[in-house]
């Protein structure tokens, strides 16, 4: 089992940057695929990015490609989401998720473990 804690959210102006972190507990972090999802008010949770257990495979939603980079440091049990050129439509609560699998899930139902989320607000 793994517990996840997100940090790094905040208020930023359009065009700015933020780096989110997801710290995981447990000794088997390196065996988990990880993902970032977000949920804006009144909308369903949507996929942002995912990364395989080794960091060798990554996937991104079309809406964030070229602006957002997912990465992980297995030695620190931490995953990151570097977000650049932020837009008001990126405003949402961002959640990290984990699943023990060799694949790289991109659907929310494929993840068993979730953090509590961190708010990202982008002002225009």
CSV table of C-alpha atoms in Angstrom, one decimal, residues 8-103:
chain,number,residue,atom,x,y,z
A,8,UNK,CA,3.3,22.9,-4.7
A,9,UNK,CA,-0.1,24.3,-5.7
A,10,UNK,CA,-0.9,27.9,-5.5
A,11,UNK,CA,-2.0,31.1,-7.3
A,12,UNK,CA,-0.1,32.1,-10.4
A,13,UNK,CA,-0.6,34.5,-13.3
A,14,UNK,CA,-1.3,33.3,-16.8
A,15,UNK,CA,2.0,32.4,-18.5
A,16,UNK,CA,3.6,31.5,-15.2
A,17,UNK,CA,5.0,28.2,-13.9
A,18,UNK,CA,4.5,25.9,-11.0
A,19,UNK,CA,6.0,22.6,-9.9
A,20,UNK,CA,3.8,20.1,-8.2
A,21,UNK,CA,5.3,17.3,-6.1
A,22,UNK,CA,3.7,14.0,-5.0
A,23,UNK,CA,5.5,12.4,-2.0
A,24,UNK,CA,4.8,8.7,-1.5
A,25,UNK,CA,5.2,6.5,1.5
A,26,UNK,CA,6.1,2.9,1.3
A,27,UNK,CA,9.1,0.8,0.2
A,28,UNK,CA,7.9,-0.2,-3.2
A,29,UNK,CA,7.4,3.2,-4.8
A,30,UNK,CA,9.6,2.2,-7.7
A,31,UNK,CA,7.1,-0.5,-8.7
A,32,UNK,CA,4.2,1.8,-9.1
A,33,UNK,CA,3.1,3.7,-12.2
A,34,UNK,CA,2.1,7.2,-11.3
A,35,UNK,CA,-0.3,9.7,-12.7
A,36,UNK,CA,-1.6,13.3,-12.4
A,37,UNK,CA,-5.3,14.1,-12.8
A,38,UNK,CA,-7.2,17.3,-12.3
A,39,UNK,CA,-10.7,18.4,-11.5
A,40,UNK,CA,-12.1,21.8,-12.1
A,41,UNK,CA,-15.3,23.0,-10.4
A,42,UNK,CA,-18.4,21.4,-12.0
A,43,UNK,CA,-16.3,19.1,-14.2
A,44,UNK,CA,-15.3,15.5,-14.0
A,45,UNK,CA,-11.8,14.4,-13.1
A,46,UNK,CA,-9.5,14.4,-16.2
A,47,UNK,CA,-6.2,12.9,-17.0
A,48,UNK,CA,-3.1,15.1,-17.2
A,49,UNK,CA,0.0,13.0,-17.4
A,50,UNK,CA,1.3,9.6,-16.4
A,51,UNK,CA,4.7,7.9,-16.0
A,52,UNK,CA,5.8,4.3,-15.8
A,53,UNK,CA,7.6,2.8,-12.8
A,54,UNK,CA,11.1,3.4,-14.3
A,55,UNK,CA,10.3,6.9,-15.7
A,56,UNK,CA,11.0,5.6,-19.2
A,57,UNK,CA,7.5,6.0,-20.5
A,58,UNK,CA,5.3,9.1,-20.2
A,59,UNK,CA,1.9,10.1,-21.5
A,60,UNK,CA,0.2,13.5,-21.7
A,61,UNK,CA,-3.2,14.8,-22.3
A,62,UNK,CA,-3.3,16.7,-25.6
A,63,UNK,CA,-4.3,19.9,-23.7
A,64,UNK,CA,-1.0,20.0,-21.8
A,65,UNK,CA,1.5,18.6,-24.3
A,66,UNK,CA,4.5,20.9,-24.7
A,67,UNK,CA,3.7,22.8,-21.5
A,68,UNK,CA,3.8,20.2,-18.8
A,69,UNK,CA,6.5,17.6,-17.9
A,70,UNK,CA,6.0,14.6,-15.6
A,71,UNK,CA,9.0,13.1,-13.9
A,72,UNK,CA,9.9,11.0,-10.9
A,73,UNK,CA,12.8,10.3,-8.5
A,74,UNK,CA,12.5,6.8,-7.2
A,75,UNK,CA,15.3,7.4,-4.7
A,76,UNK,CA,13.2,10.2,-3.1
A,77,UNK,CA,9.9,8.4,-3.5
A,78,UNK,CA,8.6,11.6,-5.3
A,79,UNK,CA,6.9,12.4,-8.5
A,80,UNK,CA,6.8,15.9,-10.1
A,81,UNK,CA,4.7,17.9,-12.5
A,82,UNK,CA,6.5,20.9,-14.0
A,83,UNK,CA,3.8,23.2,-15.4
A,84,UNK,CA,4.8,26.1,-17.7
A,85,UNK,CA,2.9,28.6,-19.7
A,86,UNK,CA,-0.1,28.1,-17.5
A,87,UNK,CA,-3.5,29.2,-18.6
A,88,UNK,CA,-6.7,30.0,-16.7
A,89,UNK,CA,-8.2,26.8,-18.0
A,90,UNK,CA,-5.5,24.9,-16.1
A,91,UNK,CA,-7.2,26.0,-12.8
A,92,UNK,CA,-8.2,22.9,-10.9
A,93,UNK,CA,-7.4,20.6,-8.0
A,94,UNK,CA,-4.6,18.4,-9.0
A,95,UNK,CA,-4.4,14.9,-7.7
A,96,UNK,CA,-1.6,12.3,-7.9
A,97,UNK,CA,-2.4,8.7,-8.2
A,98,UNK,CA,-0.5,5.4,-8.0
A,99,UNK,CA,-1.0,1.9,-9.2
A,100,UNK,CA,1.2,-1.2,-8.9
A,101,UNK,CA,1.5,-2.2,-12.6
A,102,UNK,CA,4.0,-2.5,-15.4
A,103,UNK,CA,1.7,-0.5,-17.6
